[in-house]
PDB file of C-alpha atoms in Angstrom:
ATOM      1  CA  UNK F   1       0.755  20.320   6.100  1.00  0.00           C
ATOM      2  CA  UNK F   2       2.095  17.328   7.778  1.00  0.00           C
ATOM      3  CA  UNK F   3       1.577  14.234   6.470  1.00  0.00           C
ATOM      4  CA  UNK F   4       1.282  10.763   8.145  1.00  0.00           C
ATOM      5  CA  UNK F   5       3.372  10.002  10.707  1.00  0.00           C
ATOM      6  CA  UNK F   6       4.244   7.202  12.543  1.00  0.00           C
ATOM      7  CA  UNK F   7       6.564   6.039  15.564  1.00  0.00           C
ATOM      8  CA  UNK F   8       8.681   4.816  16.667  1.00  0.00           C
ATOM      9  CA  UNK F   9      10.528   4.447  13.553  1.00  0.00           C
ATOM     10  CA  UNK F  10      12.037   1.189  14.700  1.00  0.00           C
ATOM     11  CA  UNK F  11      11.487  -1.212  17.393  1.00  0.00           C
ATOM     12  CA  UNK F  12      13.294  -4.548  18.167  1.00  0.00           C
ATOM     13  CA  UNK F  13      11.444  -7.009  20.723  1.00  0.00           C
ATOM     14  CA  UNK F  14      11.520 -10.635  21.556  1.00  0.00           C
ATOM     15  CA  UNK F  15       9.612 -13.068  20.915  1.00  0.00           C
ATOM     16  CA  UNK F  16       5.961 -13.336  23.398  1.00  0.00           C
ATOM     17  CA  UNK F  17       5.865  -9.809  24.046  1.00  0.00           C
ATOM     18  CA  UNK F  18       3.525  -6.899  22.812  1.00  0.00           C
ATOM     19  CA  UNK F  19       4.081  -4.283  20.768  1.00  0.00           C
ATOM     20  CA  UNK F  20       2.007  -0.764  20.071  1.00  0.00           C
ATOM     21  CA  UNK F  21       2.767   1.265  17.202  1.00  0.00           C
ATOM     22  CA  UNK F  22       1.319   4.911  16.727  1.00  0.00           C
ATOM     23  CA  UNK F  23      -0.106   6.240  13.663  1.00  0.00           C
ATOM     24  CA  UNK F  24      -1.435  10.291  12.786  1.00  0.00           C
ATOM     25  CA  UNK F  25      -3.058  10.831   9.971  1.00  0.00           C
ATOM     26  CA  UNK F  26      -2.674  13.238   7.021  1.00  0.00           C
ATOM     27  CA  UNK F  27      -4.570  16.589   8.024  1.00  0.00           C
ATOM     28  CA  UNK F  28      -8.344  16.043   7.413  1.00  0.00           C
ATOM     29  CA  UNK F  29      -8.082  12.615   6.740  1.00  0.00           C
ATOM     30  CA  UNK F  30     -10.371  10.720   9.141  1.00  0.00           C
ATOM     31  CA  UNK F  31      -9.829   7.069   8.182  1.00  0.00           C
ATOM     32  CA  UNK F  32      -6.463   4.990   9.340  1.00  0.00           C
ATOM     33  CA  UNK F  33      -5.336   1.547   7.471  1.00  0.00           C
ATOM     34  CA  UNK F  34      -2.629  -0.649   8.646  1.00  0.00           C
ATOM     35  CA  UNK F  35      -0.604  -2.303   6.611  1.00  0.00           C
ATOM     36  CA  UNK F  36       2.183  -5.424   7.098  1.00  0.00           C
ATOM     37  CA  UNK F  37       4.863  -5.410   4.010  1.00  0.00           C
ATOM     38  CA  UNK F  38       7.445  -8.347   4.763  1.00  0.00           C
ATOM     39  CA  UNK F  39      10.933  -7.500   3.440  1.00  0.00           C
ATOM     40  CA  UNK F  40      10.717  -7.934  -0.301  1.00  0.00           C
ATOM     41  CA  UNK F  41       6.945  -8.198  -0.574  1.00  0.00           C
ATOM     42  CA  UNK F  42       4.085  -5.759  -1.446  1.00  0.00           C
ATOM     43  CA  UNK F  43       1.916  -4.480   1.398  1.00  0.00           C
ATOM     44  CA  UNK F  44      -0.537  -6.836   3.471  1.00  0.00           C
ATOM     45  CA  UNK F  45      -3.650  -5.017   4.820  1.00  0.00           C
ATOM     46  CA  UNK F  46      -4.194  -5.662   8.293  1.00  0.00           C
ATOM     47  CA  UNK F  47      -7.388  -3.501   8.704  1.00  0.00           C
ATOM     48  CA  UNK F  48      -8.843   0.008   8.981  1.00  0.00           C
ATOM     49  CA  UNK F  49     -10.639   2.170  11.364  1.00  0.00           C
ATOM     50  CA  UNK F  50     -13.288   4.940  10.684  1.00  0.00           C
ATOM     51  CA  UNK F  51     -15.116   6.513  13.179  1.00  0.00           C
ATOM     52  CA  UNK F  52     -13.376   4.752  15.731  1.00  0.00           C
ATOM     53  CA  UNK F  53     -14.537   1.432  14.301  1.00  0.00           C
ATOM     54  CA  UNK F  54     -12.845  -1.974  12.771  1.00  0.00           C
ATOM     55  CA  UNK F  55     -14.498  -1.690   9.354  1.00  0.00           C
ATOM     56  CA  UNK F  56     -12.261  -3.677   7.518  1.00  0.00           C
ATOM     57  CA  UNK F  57     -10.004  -6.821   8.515  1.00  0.00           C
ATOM     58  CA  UNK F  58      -7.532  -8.909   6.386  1.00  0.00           C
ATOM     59  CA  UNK F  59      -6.012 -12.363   7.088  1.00  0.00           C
ATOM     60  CA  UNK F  60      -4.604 -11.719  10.099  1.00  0.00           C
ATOM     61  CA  UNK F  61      -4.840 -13.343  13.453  1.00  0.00           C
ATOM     62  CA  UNK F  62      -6.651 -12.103  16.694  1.00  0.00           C
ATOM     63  CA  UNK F  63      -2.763 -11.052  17.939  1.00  0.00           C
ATOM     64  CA  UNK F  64      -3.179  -8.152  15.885  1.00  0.00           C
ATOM     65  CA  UNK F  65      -5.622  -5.491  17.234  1.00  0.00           C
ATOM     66  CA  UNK F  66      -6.154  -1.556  17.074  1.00  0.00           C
ATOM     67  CA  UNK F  67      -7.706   1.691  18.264  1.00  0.00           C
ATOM     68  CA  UNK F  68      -9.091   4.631  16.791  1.00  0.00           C
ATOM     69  CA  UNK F  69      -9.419   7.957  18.844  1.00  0.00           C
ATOM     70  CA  UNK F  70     -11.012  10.692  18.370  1.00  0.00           C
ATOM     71  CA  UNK F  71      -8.460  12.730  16.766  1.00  0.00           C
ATOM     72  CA  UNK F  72      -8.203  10.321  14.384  1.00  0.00           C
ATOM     73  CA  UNK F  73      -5.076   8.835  15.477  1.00  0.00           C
ATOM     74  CA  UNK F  74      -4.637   5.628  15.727  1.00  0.00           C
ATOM     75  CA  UNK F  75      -2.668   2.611  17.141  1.00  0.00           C
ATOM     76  CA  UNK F  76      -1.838  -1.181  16.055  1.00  0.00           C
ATOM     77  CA  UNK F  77      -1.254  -3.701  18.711  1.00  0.00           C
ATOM     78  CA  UNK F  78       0.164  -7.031  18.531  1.00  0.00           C
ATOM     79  CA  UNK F  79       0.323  -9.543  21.274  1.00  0.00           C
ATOM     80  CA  UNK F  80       2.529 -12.650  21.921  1.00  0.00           C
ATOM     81  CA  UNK F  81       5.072 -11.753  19.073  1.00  0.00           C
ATOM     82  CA  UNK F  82       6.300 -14.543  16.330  1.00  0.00           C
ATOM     83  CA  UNK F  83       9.547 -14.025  14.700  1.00  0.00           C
ATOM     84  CA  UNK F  84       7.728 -14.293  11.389  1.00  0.00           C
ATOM     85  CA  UNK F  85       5.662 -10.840  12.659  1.00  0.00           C
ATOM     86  CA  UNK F  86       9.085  -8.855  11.982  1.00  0.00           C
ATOM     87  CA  UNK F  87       8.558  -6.398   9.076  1.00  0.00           C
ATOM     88  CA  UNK F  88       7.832  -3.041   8.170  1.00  0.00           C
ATOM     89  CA  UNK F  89       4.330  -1.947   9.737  1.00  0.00           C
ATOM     90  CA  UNK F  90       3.030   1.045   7.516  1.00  0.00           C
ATOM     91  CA  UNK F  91       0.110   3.551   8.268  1.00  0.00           C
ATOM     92  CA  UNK F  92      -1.834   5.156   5.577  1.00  0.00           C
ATOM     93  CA  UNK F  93      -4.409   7.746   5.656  1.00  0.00           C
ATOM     94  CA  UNK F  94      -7.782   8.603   3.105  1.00  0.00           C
ATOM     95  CA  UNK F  95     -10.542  10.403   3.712  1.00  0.00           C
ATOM     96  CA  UNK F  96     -14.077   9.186   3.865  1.00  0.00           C
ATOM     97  CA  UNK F  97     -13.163   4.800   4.280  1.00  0.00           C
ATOM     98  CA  UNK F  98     -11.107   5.293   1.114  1.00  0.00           C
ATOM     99  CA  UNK F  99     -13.965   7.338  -0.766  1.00  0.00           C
ATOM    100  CA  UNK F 100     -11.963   9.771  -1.811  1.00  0.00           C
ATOM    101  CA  UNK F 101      -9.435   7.167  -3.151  1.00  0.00           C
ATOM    102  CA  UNK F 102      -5.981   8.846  -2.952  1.00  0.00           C
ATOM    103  CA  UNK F 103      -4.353   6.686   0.182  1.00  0.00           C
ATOM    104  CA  UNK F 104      -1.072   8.610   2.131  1.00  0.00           C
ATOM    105  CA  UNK F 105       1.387   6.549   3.527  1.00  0.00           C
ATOM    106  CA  UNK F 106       3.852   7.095   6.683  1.00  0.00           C
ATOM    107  CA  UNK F 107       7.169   5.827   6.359  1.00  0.00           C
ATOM    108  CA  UNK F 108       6.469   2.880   8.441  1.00  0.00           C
ATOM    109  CA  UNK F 109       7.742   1.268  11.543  1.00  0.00           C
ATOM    110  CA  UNK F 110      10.484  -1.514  11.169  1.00  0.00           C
ATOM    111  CA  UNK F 111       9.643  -4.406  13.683  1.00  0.00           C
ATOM    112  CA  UNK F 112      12.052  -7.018  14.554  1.00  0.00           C
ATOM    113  CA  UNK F 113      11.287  -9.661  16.816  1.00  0.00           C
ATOM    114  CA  UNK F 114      14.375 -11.496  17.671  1.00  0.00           C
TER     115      UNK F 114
ATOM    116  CA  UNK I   1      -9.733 -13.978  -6.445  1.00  0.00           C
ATOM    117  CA  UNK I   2      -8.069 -10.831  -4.626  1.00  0.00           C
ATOM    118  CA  UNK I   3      -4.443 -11.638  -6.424  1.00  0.00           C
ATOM    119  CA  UNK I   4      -2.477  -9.249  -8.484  1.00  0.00           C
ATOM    120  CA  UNK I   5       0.019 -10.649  -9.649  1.00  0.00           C
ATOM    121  CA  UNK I   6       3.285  -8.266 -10.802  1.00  0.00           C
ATOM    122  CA  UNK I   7       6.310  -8.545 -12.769  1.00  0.00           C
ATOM    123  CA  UNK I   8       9.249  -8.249 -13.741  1.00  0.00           C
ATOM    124  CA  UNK I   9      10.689  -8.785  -9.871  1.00  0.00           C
ATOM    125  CA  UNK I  10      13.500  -6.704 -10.913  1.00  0.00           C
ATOM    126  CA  UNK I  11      14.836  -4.476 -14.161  1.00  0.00           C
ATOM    127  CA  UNK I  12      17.723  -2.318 -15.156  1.00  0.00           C
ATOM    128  CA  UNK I  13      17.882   0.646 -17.928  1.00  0.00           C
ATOM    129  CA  UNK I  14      19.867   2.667 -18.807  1.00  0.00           C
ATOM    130  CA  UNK I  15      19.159   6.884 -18.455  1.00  0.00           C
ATOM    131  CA  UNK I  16      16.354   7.599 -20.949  1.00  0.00           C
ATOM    132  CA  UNK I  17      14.922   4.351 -21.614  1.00  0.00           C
ATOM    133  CA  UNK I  18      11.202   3.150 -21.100  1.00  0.00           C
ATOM    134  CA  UNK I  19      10.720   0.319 -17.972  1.00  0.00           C
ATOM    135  CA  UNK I  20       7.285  -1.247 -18.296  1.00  0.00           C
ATOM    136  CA  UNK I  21       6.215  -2.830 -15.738  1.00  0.00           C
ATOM    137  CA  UNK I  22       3.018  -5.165 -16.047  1.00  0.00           C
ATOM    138  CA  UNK I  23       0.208  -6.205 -13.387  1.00  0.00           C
ATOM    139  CA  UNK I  24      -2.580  -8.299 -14.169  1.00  0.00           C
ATOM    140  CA  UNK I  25      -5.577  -9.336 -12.074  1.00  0.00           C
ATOM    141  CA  UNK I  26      -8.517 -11.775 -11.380  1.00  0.00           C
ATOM    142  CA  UNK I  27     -11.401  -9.789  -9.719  1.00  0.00           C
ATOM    143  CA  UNK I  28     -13.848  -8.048 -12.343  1.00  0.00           C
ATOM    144  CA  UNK I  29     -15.215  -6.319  -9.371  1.00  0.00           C
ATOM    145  CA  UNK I  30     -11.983  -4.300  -8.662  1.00  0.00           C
ATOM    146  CA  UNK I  31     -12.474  -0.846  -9.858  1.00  0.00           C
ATOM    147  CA  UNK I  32      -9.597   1.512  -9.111  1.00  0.00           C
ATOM    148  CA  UNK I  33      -5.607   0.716 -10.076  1.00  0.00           C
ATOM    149  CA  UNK I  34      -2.937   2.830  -8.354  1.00  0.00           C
ATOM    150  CA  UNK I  35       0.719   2.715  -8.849  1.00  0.00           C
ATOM    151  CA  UNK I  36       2.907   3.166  -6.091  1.00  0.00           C
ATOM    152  CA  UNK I  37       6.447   4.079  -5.608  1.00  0.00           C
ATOM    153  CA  UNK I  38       8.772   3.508  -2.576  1.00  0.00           C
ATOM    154  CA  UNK I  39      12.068   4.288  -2.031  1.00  0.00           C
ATOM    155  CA  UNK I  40      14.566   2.676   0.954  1.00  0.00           C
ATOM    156  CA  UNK I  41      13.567   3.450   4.261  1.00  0.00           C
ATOM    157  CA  UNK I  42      10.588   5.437   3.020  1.00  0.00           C
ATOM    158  CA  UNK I  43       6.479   4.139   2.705  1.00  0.00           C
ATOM    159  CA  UNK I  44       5.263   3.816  -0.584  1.00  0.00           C
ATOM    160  CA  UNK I  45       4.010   6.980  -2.737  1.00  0.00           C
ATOM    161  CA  UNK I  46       1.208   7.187  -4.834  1.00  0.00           C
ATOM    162  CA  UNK I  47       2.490   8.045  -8.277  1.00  0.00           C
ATOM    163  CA  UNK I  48      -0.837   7.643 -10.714  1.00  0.00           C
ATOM    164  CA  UNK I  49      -3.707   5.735 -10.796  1.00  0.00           C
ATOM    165  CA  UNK I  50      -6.306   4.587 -13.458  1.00  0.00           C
ATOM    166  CA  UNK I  51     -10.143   3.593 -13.567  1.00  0.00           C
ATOM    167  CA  UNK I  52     -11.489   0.177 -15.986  1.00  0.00           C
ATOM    168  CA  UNK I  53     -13.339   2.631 -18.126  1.00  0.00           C
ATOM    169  CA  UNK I  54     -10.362   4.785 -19.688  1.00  0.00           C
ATOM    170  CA  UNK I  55      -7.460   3.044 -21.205  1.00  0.00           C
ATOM    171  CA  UNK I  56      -5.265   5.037 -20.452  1.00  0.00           C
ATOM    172  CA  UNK I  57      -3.683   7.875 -18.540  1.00  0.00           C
ATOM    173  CA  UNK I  58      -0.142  10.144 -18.407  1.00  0.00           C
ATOM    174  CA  UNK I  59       1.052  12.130 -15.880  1.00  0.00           C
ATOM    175  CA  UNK I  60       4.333  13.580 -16.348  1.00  0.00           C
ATOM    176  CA  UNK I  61       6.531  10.927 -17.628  1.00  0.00           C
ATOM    177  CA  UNK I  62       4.204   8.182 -16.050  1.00  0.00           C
ATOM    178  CA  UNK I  63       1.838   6.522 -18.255  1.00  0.00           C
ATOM    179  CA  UNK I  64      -0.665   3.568 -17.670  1.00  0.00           C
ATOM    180  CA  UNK I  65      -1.949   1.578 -20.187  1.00  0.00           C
ATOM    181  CA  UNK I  66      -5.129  -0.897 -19.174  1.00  0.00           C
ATOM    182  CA  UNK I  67      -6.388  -3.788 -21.238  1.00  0.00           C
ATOM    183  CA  UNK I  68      -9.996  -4.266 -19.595  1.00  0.00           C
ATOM    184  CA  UNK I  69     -10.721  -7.310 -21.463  1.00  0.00           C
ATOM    185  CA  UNK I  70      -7.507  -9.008 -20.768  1.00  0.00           C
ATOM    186  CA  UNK I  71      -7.573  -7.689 -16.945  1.00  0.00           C
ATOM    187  CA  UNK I  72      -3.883  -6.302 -17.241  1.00  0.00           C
ATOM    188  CA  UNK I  73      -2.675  -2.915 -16.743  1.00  0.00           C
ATOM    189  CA  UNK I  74       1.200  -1.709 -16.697  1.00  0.00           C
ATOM    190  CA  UNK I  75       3.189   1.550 -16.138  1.00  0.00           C
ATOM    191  CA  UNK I  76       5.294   2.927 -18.454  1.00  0.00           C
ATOM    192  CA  UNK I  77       8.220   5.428 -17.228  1.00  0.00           C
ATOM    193  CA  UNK I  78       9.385   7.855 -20.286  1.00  0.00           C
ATOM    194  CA  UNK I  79      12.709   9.322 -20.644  1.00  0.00           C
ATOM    195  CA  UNK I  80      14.122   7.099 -17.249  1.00  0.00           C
ATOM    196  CA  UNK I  81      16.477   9.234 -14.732  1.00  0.00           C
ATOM    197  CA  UNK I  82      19.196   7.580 -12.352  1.00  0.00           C
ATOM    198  CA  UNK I  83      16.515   9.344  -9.567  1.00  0.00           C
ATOM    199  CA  UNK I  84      13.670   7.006 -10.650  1.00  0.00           C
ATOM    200  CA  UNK I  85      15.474   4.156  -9.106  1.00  0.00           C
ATOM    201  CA  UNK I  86      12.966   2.528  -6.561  1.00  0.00           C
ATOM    202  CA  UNK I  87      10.632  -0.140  -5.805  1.00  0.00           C
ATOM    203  CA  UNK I  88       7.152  -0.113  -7.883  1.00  0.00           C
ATOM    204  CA  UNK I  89       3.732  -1.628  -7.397  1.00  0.00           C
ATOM    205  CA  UNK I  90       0.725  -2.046  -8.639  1.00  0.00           C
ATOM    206  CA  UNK I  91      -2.130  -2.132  -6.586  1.00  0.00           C
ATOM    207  CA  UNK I  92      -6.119  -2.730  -6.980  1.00  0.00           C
ATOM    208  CA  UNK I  93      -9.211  -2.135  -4.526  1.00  0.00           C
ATOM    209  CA  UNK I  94     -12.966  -3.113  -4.871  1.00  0.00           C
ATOM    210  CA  UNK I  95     -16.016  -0.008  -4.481  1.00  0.00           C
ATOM    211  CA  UNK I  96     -15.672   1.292  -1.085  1.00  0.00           C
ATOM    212  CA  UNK I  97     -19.582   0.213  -0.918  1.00  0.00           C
ATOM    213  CA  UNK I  98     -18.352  -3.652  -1.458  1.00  0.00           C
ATOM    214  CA  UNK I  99     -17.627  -6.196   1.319  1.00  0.00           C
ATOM    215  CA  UNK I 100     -13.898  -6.043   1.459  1.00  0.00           C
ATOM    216  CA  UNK I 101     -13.802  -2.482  -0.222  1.00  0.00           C
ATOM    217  CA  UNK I 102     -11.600   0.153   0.942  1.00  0.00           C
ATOM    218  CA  UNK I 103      -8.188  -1.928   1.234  1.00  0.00           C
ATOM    219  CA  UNK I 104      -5.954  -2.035  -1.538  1.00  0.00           C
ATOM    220  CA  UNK I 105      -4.551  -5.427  -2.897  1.00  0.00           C
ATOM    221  CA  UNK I 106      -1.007  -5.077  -3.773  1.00  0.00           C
ATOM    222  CA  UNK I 107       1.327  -6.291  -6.821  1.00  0.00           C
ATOM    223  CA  UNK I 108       4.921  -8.585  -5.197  1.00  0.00           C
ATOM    224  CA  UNK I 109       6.846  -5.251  -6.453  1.00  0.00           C
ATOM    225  CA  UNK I 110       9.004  -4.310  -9.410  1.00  0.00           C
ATOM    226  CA  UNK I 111      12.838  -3.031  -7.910  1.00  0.00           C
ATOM    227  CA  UNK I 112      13.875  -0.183 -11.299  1.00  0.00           C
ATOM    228  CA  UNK I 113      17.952   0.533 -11.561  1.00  0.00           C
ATOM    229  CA  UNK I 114      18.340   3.405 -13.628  1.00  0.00           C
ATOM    230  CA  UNK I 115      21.864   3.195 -14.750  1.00  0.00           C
ATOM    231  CA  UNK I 116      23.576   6.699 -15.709  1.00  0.00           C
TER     232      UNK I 116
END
């Protein structure tokens, strides 16, 4: 049973251009979070996606967007890149917009924007 | 309101002691309390988690111990093996059926050395 996985694993860009990072979810798992954790820091949430829906949004700008297909999958987006938007971009999967509580993680995509 | 705030940052035993690390919170409303760990390179785990209305809960050599009244819980690691080395957090998350339920609020992190 795979679990979440996401890719690339790492990515360096420059500042001003766009990223997409790719997210599957844990087998049967239907909803997708996104999460920022800066080095040293605890997890941000960006937002999460059910039913191919934004359901949920944290404090983050417009620059970051997503998708949701129907296999579940799912994709973060971020436009015009800062330097302060390098970190460590994590997926995590649940089942049922976190109803069944128990929240998977991937082991993340390291950004850096030089 | 949606803080957790976590410490120690950092903590070193030796093999076979007891780390504790401690959260504590603001938000009444928050209803479920998970501890994560995360190694290197890795995303971060779910190790055990804990509910307001039991004070606490063991599984395996993790225990969590939660003080409802004083909105504080911590995780305590028995018997401590050079493996156990990692980064831990706390974490909390309003009812699912709440605006801004779902996502979980994280702890700044607790980095364990288990020395041998």
């Amino acid at each position: 049973d795979a679990g979440v996985t996401q890719s690339p694993t790492h990515l360096i860009k420059t500042r001003g251009q766009q990223v997409t990072l790719r997210c599957s979810p844990k087998s049967g798992h239907d909803t997708v979070s996104w999460y920022q954790q800066a080095l040293g820091q605890g997890p941000q949430f960006i937002f999460q996606y059910y039913e191919e829906e934004e359901r949920q949004r944290g404090n983050f700008p417009d620059r970051f967007s997503g998708h949701q297909f129907p296999n579940y999958s799912s994709e973060l987006n971020v436009n015009a890149l800062l330097l302060g938007d390098s970190a460590l971009y994590l997926c995590a999967s649940s089942l049922d917009m976190g109803r069944g509580e128990k929240l998977f993680f991937g082991s993340g995509t390291q950004l850096s924007v030089l | 309101q949606q803080q957790v705030k976590q410490s120690p940052q950092s903590l070193i035993v030796q093999k076979g002691g007891i780390p504790i690390i401690n959260c504590a919170y603001e938000n009444t409303a928050f209803d479920y309390f998970p501890w994560y760990q995360q190694f290197p390179g890795k995303g971060p785990a779910l190790l055990i988690a804990i509910r307001p209305d039991v004070s606490e809960k063991k599984e395996g050599r993790f225990t969590i111990s939660f003080n409802k009244s004083a909105k504080q819980f911590s995780l305590h690691i028995m018997d401590s093996q050079p493996g156990d080395s990692a980064t831990y957090f706390c974490a909390a998350r309003r009812p699912p059926a709440q605006a801004a339920g779902n996502k979980l609020t994280f702890g700044g992190g607790t980095r364990v050395l288990v020395k041998p």
